[in-house]
Tab-separated table of C-alpha atoms in Angstrom:
chain	number	residue	atom	x	y	z
A	1	MET	CA	-264.832	66.016	89.479
A	2	ARG	CA	-265.409	68.859	91.945
A	3	ILE	CA	-267.632	67.574	94.768
A	4	LEU	CA	-269.033	69.623	97.644
A	5	ILE	CA	-270.017	67.357	100.540
A	6	ALA	CA	-272.625	68.620	103.011
A	7	THR	CA	-272.773	66.878	106.377
A	8	HIS	CA	-274.283	67.394	109.807
A	9	SER	CA	-270.876	66.883	111.439
A	10	ILE	CA	-267.404	65.659	110.507
A	11	ASP	CA	-266.632	64.055	113.857
A	12	ARG	CA	-269.833	62.970	115.581
A	13	GLY	CA	-271.347	59.516	115.252
A	14	GLY	CA	-271.180	56.662	112.788
A	15	SER	CA	-272.144	58.746	109.749
A	16	ALA	CA	-269.115	60.966	110.324
A	17	ARG	CA	-266.856	57.918	110.525
A	18	SER	CA	-268.367	56.576	107.311
A	19	LEU	CA	-267.775	59.943	105.650
A	20	ARG	CA	-264.126	59.939	106.696
A	21	ILE	CA	-263.642	56.563	104.992
A	22	LEU	CA	-265.335	57.816	101.826
A	23	VAL	CA	-263.350	61.081	101.775
A	24	ARG	CA	-260.068	59.188	102.019
A	25	HIS	CA	-261.110	57.180	98.972
A	26	LEU	CA	-262.434	60.064	96.872
A	27	ALA	CA	-259.728	62.618	97.673
A	28	ALA	CA	-257.157	60.864	95.494
A	29	ARG	CA	-259.276	61.294	92.350
A	30	HIS	CA	-261.572	64.257	92.911
A	31	GLU	CA	-261.460	67.823	94.156
A	32	LEU	CA	-263.395	67.744	97.419
A	33	SER	CA	-264.608	70.301	99.911
A	34	VAL	CA	-266.831	69.794	102.948
A	35	VAL	CA	-269.419	72.023	104.593
A	36	SER	CA	-270.542	71.082	108.109
A	37	LEU	CA	-273.599	72.277	110.024
A	38	LEU	CA	-271.782	71.792	113.336
A	39	PRO	CA	-268.296	73.028	114.277
A	40	PRO	CA	-265.549	70.414	114.643
A	41	ARG	CA	-265.011	69.143	118.162
A	42	PRO	CA	-261.762	70.466	119.666
A	43	ASP	CA	-260.931	67.074	121.182
A	44	ARG	CA	-261.015	65.248	117.817
A	45	PRO	CA	-258.494	66.111	115.062
A	46	MET	CA	-260.791	65.369	112.124
A	47	ALA	CA	-260.507	68.807	110.505
A	48	GLU	CA	-256.726	68.476	110.537
A	49	GLU	CA	-256.949	65.027	108.951
A	50	TYR	CA	-259.151	66.402	106.171
A	51	ALA	CA	-256.755	69.317	105.647
A	52	ALA	CA	-253.868	66.863	105.270
A	53	LEU	CA	-255.852	65.217	102.464
A	54	GLY	CA	-256.270	68.593	100.777
A	55	VAL	CA	-259.966	68.758	101.692
A	56	PRO	CA	-261.071	72.094	103.185
A	57	VAL	CA	-263.831	72.051	105.813
A	58	ARG	CA	-266.143	75.054	106.061
A	59	LEU	CA	-268.664	75.754	108.810
A	60	PHE	CA	-272.205	76.798	107.856
A	61	GLU	CA	-274.513	76.576	110.878
A	62	TRP	CA	-277.753	76.187	108.925
A	63	GLY	CA	-280.682	74.328	110.484
A	64	ARG	CA	-281.121	70.617	109.888
A	65	LEU	CA	-283.895	69.189	107.735
A	66	PRO	CA	-286.994	69.547	109.982
A	67	ILE	CA	-287.865	65.890	110.281
A	68	SER	CA	-287.187	63.218	112.883
A	69	TYR	CA	-285.506	59.877	112.353
A	70	LYS	CA	-285.993	56.528	113.954
A	71	GLY	CA	-284.717	57.032	117.490
A	72	VAL	CA	-283.752	60.705	117.014
A	73	ALA	CA	-286.224	63.568	117.449
A	74	VAL	CA	-285.275	66.841	115.747
A	75	PRO	CA	-286.465	70.095	117.416
A	76	GLU	CA	-288.033	71.765	114.392
A	77	ARG	CA	-288.415	75.309	115.730
A	78	GLU	CA	-284.767	75.389	116.725
A	79	GLN	CA	-283.773	74.440	113.169
A	80	ASP	CA	-286.042	77.147	111.741
A	81	ALA	CA	-284.410	79.721	114.011
A	82	ARG	CA	-280.924	78.685	112.908
A	83	CYS	CA	-281.922	79.139	109.267
A	84	GLU	CA	-283.231	82.645	109.951
A	85	VAL	CA	-279.980	83.653	111.645
A	86	MET	CA	-277.919	82.310	108.737
A	87	ARG	CA	-279.954	83.855	105.898
A	88	PRO	CA	-277.501	86.747	105.373
A	89	ARG	CA	-274.805	84.144	104.603
A	90	ILE	CA	-276.764	82.295	101.910
A	91	PRO	CA	-274.729	83.954	99.098
A	92	GLU	CA	-271.594	82.557	100.716
A	93	PHE	CA	-272.896	78.989	100.498
A	94	ARG	CA	-274.103	79.537	96.951
A	95	ALA	CA	-270.607	80.655	95.987
A	96	TRP	CA	-269.165	77.410	97.382
A	97	ALA	CA	-271.778	75.340	95.563
A	98	GLY	CA	-271.157	77.275	92.362
A	99	GLU	CA	-267.599	75.942	92.294
A	100	ALA	CA	-268.778	72.305	92.414
A	101	ASP	CA	-270.023	69.876	89.789
A	102	LEU	CA	-271.939	67.777	92.328
A	103	LEU	CA	-273.429	68.288	95.780
A	104	LEU	CA	-273.257	65.167	97.979
A	105	PHE	CA	-275.338	64.992	101.164
A	106	ASN	CA	-274.059	62.724	103.917
A	107	GLY	CA	-277.463	61.890	105.383
A	108	TYR	CA	-280.760	63.741	105.624
A	109	PRO	CA	-279.873	66.442	108.217
A	110	ALA	CA	-277.752	68.598	105.874
A	111	LEU	CA	-280.198	68.091	102.996
A	112	SER	CA	-281.865	71.286	104.229
A	113	LEU	CA	-279.160	73.098	102.218
A	114	ALA	CA	-280.412	71.644	98.930
A	115	ALA	CA	-282.756	74.522	98.128
A	116	LEU	CA	-279.880	77.018	98.323
A	117	ALA	CA	-278.204	75.519	95.249
A	118	PRO	CA	-281.027	74.611	92.840
A	119	ASP	CA	-278.930	74.261	89.679
A	120	ILE	CA	-276.462	71.556	90.722
A	121	PRO	CA	-277.022	67.747	90.716
A	122	LYS	CA	-277.571	66.408	94.215
A	123	VAL	CA	-276.877	62.929	95.579
A	124	LEU	CA	-278.145	61.743	98.955
A	125	ILE	CA	-276.484	59.076	101.072
A	126	ALA	CA	-279.583	57.851	102.915
A	127	GLY	CA	-278.236	56.753	106.276
A	128	GLU	CA	-281.305	57.279	108.445
A	129	VAL	CA	-284.832	55.882	108.649
A	130	VAL	CA	-287.220	58.832	108.514
A	131	GLU	CA	-290.109	58.916	110.978
A	132	GLU	CA	-293.207	59.313	108.837
A	133	SER	CA	-295.138	60.473	111.896
A	134	SER	CA	-293.083	63.691	111.905
A	135	PRO	CA	-295.423	66.715	111.677
A	136	ARG	CA	-293.803	67.997	108.485
A	137	PHE	CA	-293.315	64.663	106.778
A	138	ASP	CA	-295.471	65.415	103.715
A	139	SER	CA	-293.820	68.746	102.944
A	140	VAL	CA	-290.333	67.371	103.602
A	141	ALA	CA	-291.024	64.382	101.332
A	142	ARG	CA	-292.001	66.775	98.537
A	143	PHE	CA	-288.819	68.757	99.204
A	144	ILE	CA	-286.705	65.593	98.941
A	145	ARG	CA	-288.405	64.517	95.705
A	146	ARG	CA	-287.877	67.961	94.192
A	147	HIS	CA	-284.186	68.349	95.053
A	148	VAL	CA	-282.524	64.906	95.155
A	149	THR	CA	-281.234	63.629	91.808
A	150	ARG	CA	-280.363	60.125	93.016
A	151	ALA	CA	-279.667	58.314	96.269
A	152	VAL	CA	-277.474	55.626	97.765
A	153	ALA	CA	-278.958	53.861	100.808
A	154	ILE	CA	-276.924	51.994	103.415
A	155	GLY	CA	-279.651	49.362	103.843
A	156	SER	CA	-283.066	48.215	102.691
A	157	ARG	CA	-284.945	50.195	105.352
A	158	GLU	CA	-283.119	53.392	104.419
A	159	ALA	CA	-283.919	52.789	100.739
A	160	GLU	CA	-287.684	52.626	101.272
A	161	LEU	CA	-288.364	56.380	101.266
A	162	PRO	CA	-286.232	57.355	98.227
A	163	GLU	CA	-287.679	54.461	96.242
A	164	ARG	CA	-291.240	55.412	97.182
A	165	LEU	CA	-290.546	58.990	96.119
A	166	GLY	CA	-289.387	57.767	92.719
A	167	ILE	CA	-285.753	58.716	93.299
A	168	PRO	CA	-283.235	56.348	91.631
A	169	CYS	CA	-281.635	54.518	94.539
A	170	ARG	CA	-279.030	51.800	95.040
A	171	ILE	CA	-278.347	49.878	98.239
A	172	ILE	CA	-274.667	49.690	99.150
A	173	PHE	CA	-273.520	48.732	102.621
A	174	ASN	CA	-271.140	50.988	104.486
A	175	SER	CA	-267.528	49.916	104.207
A	176	ALA	CA	-265.276	48.850	107.029
A	177	GLU	CA	-262.474	51.324	107.694
A	178	ARG	CA	-259.896	48.852	106.447
A	179	THR	CA	-259.797	45.367	104.965
A	180	PRO	CA	-261.561	43.049	107.439
A	181	ARG	CA	-258.972	41.337	109.633
A	182	PHE	CA	-259.762	38.720	112.239
A	183	LEU	CA	-258.392	39.717	115.631
A	184	ASP	CA	-257.301	36.729	117.657
A	185	PHE	CA	-259.963	35.934	120.216
A	186	PRO	CA	-259.005	36.601	123.846
A	187	PRO	CA	-259.073	33.736	126.362
A	188	LEU	CA	-262.614	32.363	126.423
A	189	ALA	CA	-263.178	33.307	130.061
A	190	PRO	CA	-263.956	35.644	131.637
A	191	VAL	CA	-266.188	37.166	128.954
A	192	ARG	CA	-265.921	40.898	128.279
A	193	PHE	CA	-268.752	42.784	126.580
A	194	GLY	CA	-267.988	46.082	124.850
A	195	TYR	CA	-269.963	49.163	123.795
A	196	PHE	CA	-268.270	51.570	121.381
A	197	GLY	CA	-269.972	54.764	120.277
A	198	GLN	CA	-271.399	58.062	121.354
A	199	LEU	CA	-272.877	58.229	124.829
A	200	ALA	CA	-276.229	59.408	123.526
A	201	ALA	CA	-279.722	58.364	124.575
A	202	SER	CA	-280.440	57.379	120.971
A	203	LYS	CA	-277.698	54.718	121.222
A	204	GLY	CA	-279.144	53.065	124.342
A	205	PRO	CA	-276.185	52.946	126.765
A	206	MET	CA	-278.515	53.310	129.759
A	207	ASP	CA	-280.397	50.208	128.607
A	208	LEU	CA	-277.088	48.346	128.702
A	209	ILE	CA	-276.374	49.538	132.235
A	210	ARG	CA	-279.877	48.589	133.400
A	211	ALA	CA	-279.541	45.178	131.767
A	212	ALA	CA	-276.173	44.491	133.382
A	213	ALA	CA	-277.520	45.633	136.745
A	214	THR	CA	-280.476	43.261	136.454
A	215	VAL	CA	-278.207	40.223	136.057
A	216	ALA	CA	-275.272	41.527	138.088
A	217	PRO	CA	-275.079	38.351	140.256
A	218	ALA	CA	-274.849	36.146	137.147
A	219	LEU	CA	-272.161	38.375	135.615
A	220	ARG	CA	-270.179	38.294	138.855
A	221	ARG	CA	-270.381	34.508	139.068
A	222	ALA	CA	-268.997	34.310	135.528
A	223	HIS	CA	-266.428	37.063	136.302
A	224	ALA	CA	-267.823	38.863	133.239
A	225	ALA	CA	-267.595	42.613	132.691
A	226	VAL	CA	-269.138	45.335	130.523
A	227	HIS	CA	-266.833	48.014	129.107
A	228	ILE	CA	-268.491	51.167	127.731
A	229	CYS	CA	-266.263	53.359	125.547
A	230	GLY	CA	-267.342	56.767	124.294
A	231	GLY	CA	-267.241	59.137	127.231
A	232	ASN	CA	-265.184	62.152	128.210
A	233	ALA	CA	-263.997	61.997	131.809
A	234	ALA	CA	-262.617	65.550	131.648
A	235	ASN	CA	-265.961	67.004	130.572
A	236	PRO	CA	-268.723	64.414	131.047
A	237	SER	CA	-272.096	64.988	129.433
A	238	PRO	CA	-275.287	64.946	131.550
A	239	LEU	CA	-275.979	61.413	130.292
A	240	GLN	CA	-272.490	60.230	131.215
A	241	ARG	CA	-272.899	61.663	134.725
A	242	ARG	CA	-276.248	59.900	135.005
A	243	MET	CA	-274.695	56.629	133.845
A	244	GLN	CA	-271.854	56.915	136.345
A	245	GLY	CA	-274.323	57.799	139.090
A	246	THR	CA	-276.379	54.685	138.342
A	247	ILE	CA	-273.237	52.555	138.488
A	248	ASP	CA	-272.158	54.097	141.796
A	249	ARG	CA	-275.566	53.997	143.521
A	250	ASN	CA	-276.121	50.356	142.596
A	251	GLY	CA	-272.609	49.169	143.438
A	252	LEU	CA	-271.833	48.085	139.871
A	253	GLY	CA	-268.289	49.404	139.646
A	254	ASP	CA	-266.862	45.880	139.665
A	255	ILE	CA	-268.707	44.793	136.499
A	256	ILE	CA	-269.384	48.000	134.489
A	257	PHE	CA	-266.526	50.265	133.432
A	258	LEU	CA	-266.804	53.621	131.623
A	259	HIS	CA	-263.968	54.624	129.299
A	260	ASP	CA	-263.246	57.693	127.208
A	261	TRP	CA	-263.849	57.884	123.467
A	262	THR	CA	-261.139	56.132	121.479
A	263	ASP	CA	-260.040	56.601	117.882
A	264	ASN	CA	-258.073	53.336	118.079
A	265	VAL	CA	-261.088	51.056	117.963
A	266	GLU	CA	-259.060	47.977	117.014
A	267	GLU	CA	-256.969	48.075	120.182
A	268	ALA	CA	-260.065	48.672	122.295
A	269	VAL	CA	-261.907	45.750	120.686
A	270	ARG	CA	-259.005	43.293	120.916
A	271	PRO	CA	-259.654	42.185	124.552
A	272	VAL	CA	-263.449	42.115	124.057
A	273	HIS	CA	-265.438	38.967	123.206
A	274	CYS	CA	-268.739	40.501	122.094
A	275	ILE	CA	-269.961	43.957	121.056
A	276	VAL	CA	-273.294	45.272	122.340
A	277	CYS	CA	-275.357	47.755	120.282
A	278	PRO	CA	-278.510	48.466	122.348
A	279	ASP	CA	-279.883	51.095	119.935
A	280	PRO	CA	-283.500	51.551	121.137
A	281	ALA	CA	-284.594	52.391	117.586
A	282	GLY	CA	-283.725	48.836	116.551
A	283	SER	CA	-281.470	49.387	113.531
A	284	PRO	CA	-279.014	46.464	113.697
A	285	TRP	CA	-276.795	47.451	110.769
A	286	GLY	CA	-274.862	50.530	111.926
A	287	ARG	CA	-271.215	51.525	111.793
A	288	ASP	CA	-270.365	49.922	115.143
A	289	ILE	CA	-271.730	46.582	113.952
A	290	ILE	CA	-269.758	46.745	110.696
A	291	GLU	CA	-266.482	47.456	112.477
A	292	ALA	CA	-267.080	44.765	115.108
A	293	MET	CA	-267.868	42.062	112.559
A	294	SER	CA	-264.888	43.127	110.440
A	295	MET	CA	-262.640	42.331	113.397
A	296	GLY	CA	-264.266	38.974	114.062
A	297	ARG	CA	-266.490	39.886	116.975
A	298	PRO	CA	-270.134	38.809	117.304
A	299	VAL	CA	-272.733	41.440	118.116
A	300	ILE	CA	-275.724	41.650	120.419
A	301	ALA	CA	-277.927	44.214	118.675
A	302	ALA	CA	-281.371	45.629	119.323
A	303	GLY	CA	-283.684	45.000	116.405
A	304	THR	CA	-285.653	42.380	114.530
A	305	GLU	CA	-284.258	42.461	110.983
A	306	GLU	CA	-281.751	39.747	110.164
A	307	VAL	CA	-279.546	41.667	107.745
A	308	PHE	CA	-276.084	41.534	109.343
A	309	ILE	CA	-276.987	39.754	112.571
A	310	ARG	CA	-278.176	36.163	112.154
A	311	PRO	CA	-279.257	34.902	115.594
A	312	GLY	CA	-276.943	32.213	116.852
A	313	LYS	CA	-274.644	32.619	113.827
A	314	THR	CA	-273.129	36.111	113.783
A	315	GLY	CA	-274.578	37.376	117.050
A	316	TRP	CA	-277.944	37.853	118.673
A	317	LEU	CA	-280.941	40.153	118.292
A	318	VAL	CA	-282.851	41.536	121.272
A	319	ARG	CA	-286.053	43.515	121.422
A	320	PRO	CA	-285.415	47.273	121.125
A	321	GLY	CA	-285.891	49.193	124.350
A	322	ASP	CA	-286.200	45.990	126.406
A	323	PRO	CA	-283.405	45.865	129.027
A	324	ALA	CA	-284.846	42.622	130.442
A	325	HIS	CA	-284.341	40.802	127.133
A	326	LEU	CA	-280.831	42.240	126.844
A	327	ALA	CA	-280.134	41.203	130.444
A	328	ALA	CA	-281.101	37.589	129.752
A	329	THR	CA	-278.854	37.556	126.691
A	330	LEU	CA	-275.890	38.949	128.642
A	331	SER	CA	-276.439	36.352	131.350
A	332	VAL	CA	-276.395	33.428	128.911
A	333	LEU	CA	-273.493	34.671	126.801
A	334	SER	CA	-271.380	35.481	129.857
A	335	ARG	CA	-270.963	31.709	130.200
A	336	SER	CA	-270.584	30.973	126.484
A	337	GLY	CA	-267.104	32.051	125.433
A	338	MET	CA	-266.680	29.143	123.014
A	339	GLU	CA	-269.967	29.917	121.260
A	340	LEU	CA	-269.012	33.584	121.042
A	341	GLU	CA	-265.797	32.648	119.275
A	342	LYS	CA	-267.728	30.538	116.734
A	343	MET	CA	-270.138	33.393	116.090
A	344	GLY	CA	-267.194	35.785	115.807
A	345	ARG	CA	-265.669	33.712	113.022
A	346	ASN	CA	-269.014	33.631	111.209
A	347	ALA	CA	-269.308	37.401	111.621
A	348	PHE	CA	-265.857	37.858	110.109
A	349	GLU	CA	-266.710	35.742	107.067
A	350	PHE	CA	-269.823	37.861	106.491
A	351	ALA	CA	-267.765	41.042	106.832
A	352	ARG	CA	-265.102	39.827	104.442
A	353	GLU	CA	-267.786	39.242	101.829
A	354	HIS	CA	-269.788	42.456	102.320
A	355	PHE	CA	-267.698	45.172	104.038
A	356	ASP	CA	-264.327	45.032	102.265
A	357	PRO	CA	-263.478	48.630	101.244
A	358	ALA	CA	-261.721	47.355	98.116
A	359	LYS	CA	-265.161	46.206	96.908
A	360	THR	CA	-267.602	48.643	98.468
A	361	LEU	CA	-265.844	51.993	98.014
A	362	PRO	CA	-265.455	51.786	94.192
A	363	GLU	CA	-269.095	50.694	93.993
A	364	LEU	CA	-270.160	53.615	96.181
A	365	GLU	CA	-268.089	56.055	94.137
A	366	ALA	CA	-269.672	54.779	90.909
A	367	ALA	CA	-273.165	55.167	92.380
A	368	ILE	CA	-272.425	58.726	93.511
A	369	LEU	CA	-271.070	59.671	90.075
A	370	ASP	CA	-273.748	57.646	88.254
A	371	GLU	CA	-271.110	55.584	86.480
A	372	LYS	CA	-271.416	51.985	85.333
A	373	GLN	CA	-269.279	49.316	86.990
A	374	ASP	CA	-268.274	45.912	85.713
A	375	SER	CA	-268.710	44.460	89.169
A	376	VAL	CA	-272.045	43.272	90.474
A	377	PRO	CA	-273.823	45.917	92.605
A	378	ILE	CA	-273.565	45.291	96.322
A	379	HIS	CA	-277.051	44.815	97.655
A	380	ALA	CA	-278.400	43.522	100.912
A	381	PRO	CA	-278.286	39.714	100.983
A	382	ALA	CA	-281.483	37.737	101.165
A	383	ARG	CA	-282.667	37.625	104.732
A	384	GLU	CA	-282.255	34.208	106.216
A	385	ARG	CA	-284.950	33.495	108.731
A	386	THR	CA	-283.470	31.360	111.450
A	387	ALA	CA	-283.818	31.216	115.175
A	388	THR	CA	-281.735	28.132	115.865
A	389	LEU	CA	-280.050	28.275	119.250
A	390	VAL	CA	-276.440	27.144	119.290
A	391	PHE	CA	-276.507	26.937	123.052
A	392	SER	CA	-279.221	26.145	125.560
A	393	PRO	CA	-280.532	29.084	127.601
A	394	PRO	CA	-281.625	28.495	131.184
A	395	ALA	CA	-285.264	27.822	131.909
A	396	HIS	CA	-285.658	31.103	133.826
A	397	GLY	CA	-284.486	34.423	132.446
A	398	SER	CA	-283.878	32.740	129.116
A	399	LEU	CA	-283.509	34.322	125.704
A	400	ARG	CA	-287.000	33.185	124.756
A	401	ASN	CA	-288.468	34.203	128.109
A	402	PRO	CA	-286.412	37.162	129.266
A	403	GLY	CA	-288.802	37.976	132.069
A	404	GLY	CA	-287.795	34.765	133.797
A	405	SER	CA	-289.367	33.832	137.084
A	406	HIS	CA	-291.516	36.045	139.264
A	407	ASN	CA	-288.416	36.687	141.411
A	408	ARG	CA	-286.957	39.102	138.871
A	409	PRO	CA	-284.300	41.394	140.425
A	410	ALA	CA	-285.421	44.920	141.220
A	411	ARG	CA	-284.881	47.560	138.582
A	412	PRO	CA	-281.648	49.486	139.239
A	413	ARG	CA	-281.999	53.021	140.535
A	414	ASP	CA	-281.186	55.599	137.871
């Protein structure tokens, strides 16, 4: 089948990494091409990797769908302006779409292109939770209903909107990049926490720095450290400079370390005991969590829904946008290497059952093509409500009372 894939980016964020995994799988059996709203980053060789697979990548700088997502605001007027500039090139996109049997949208942002190719079936991979408070929500919802033939959602929250719009939708978890493989746990002390992902406000890295600063004395006593991977020392973003400034001004350079982006996630994770995903939107089921669990690492994630993260079993959940709660969790777990290893093994067993690409990718391909499979569809497991502690938090600054005593340390200076 000839499939044209429309995506916001081929090398930015978890959705781009998920797309790369899917493209590798589909390229062996289908004729693929990709259109991206953003140009490839020069420091990441993703376009070359796609070319080696025989998958051309074309740039079409059309505006994103004018709607915001949980944790990500989209500047609507800017998107409108981009569309106006690109209108003379609409025939070019229509020519690309005319060569395809199916148009696949990797997330909502690129779905804005759907109206330019009205006569081709369209499949949406719903990877975001749409903010229904967005000013244009009603008109965008009608647009989605009119243009999307069917959808595949990466989780139950993401499936809510397509299902409510009457769009046939299946829930299939994202796949790990490779077969889940337990990485031997490092020595149980000192504990190392790791953050892997874009240094973007929507991912919450500043919350992690504030949390670590709040309990810096406890982390130092435990000789624990926080390693944040995802920067670019040669050309730091404004947020990265702000993060480094906070570390320097508060004297945190002995416990918080900033590292550049890495494509070799496995080697970066190997010396780490626990992954931290402080996403202020509270979506504890993203790409970083999947990869961490697939390597046998527990996860501290912001959010309340026990889909992947079962508190005390595969990791811990903290309140979104609450550095104090995250700080208390870091403090307790910095002294709990043995418990982290137990949770890591539980996380790996969950990943082996739900994230194995040998199971998930054929199921995802069948859903995209609307084919029947002999295997049982991969849906979100029943949510197990449990809050059993496997270790005892301290009386002050505990997981259940993150505020602790009235002698809370001062907030770090940003």
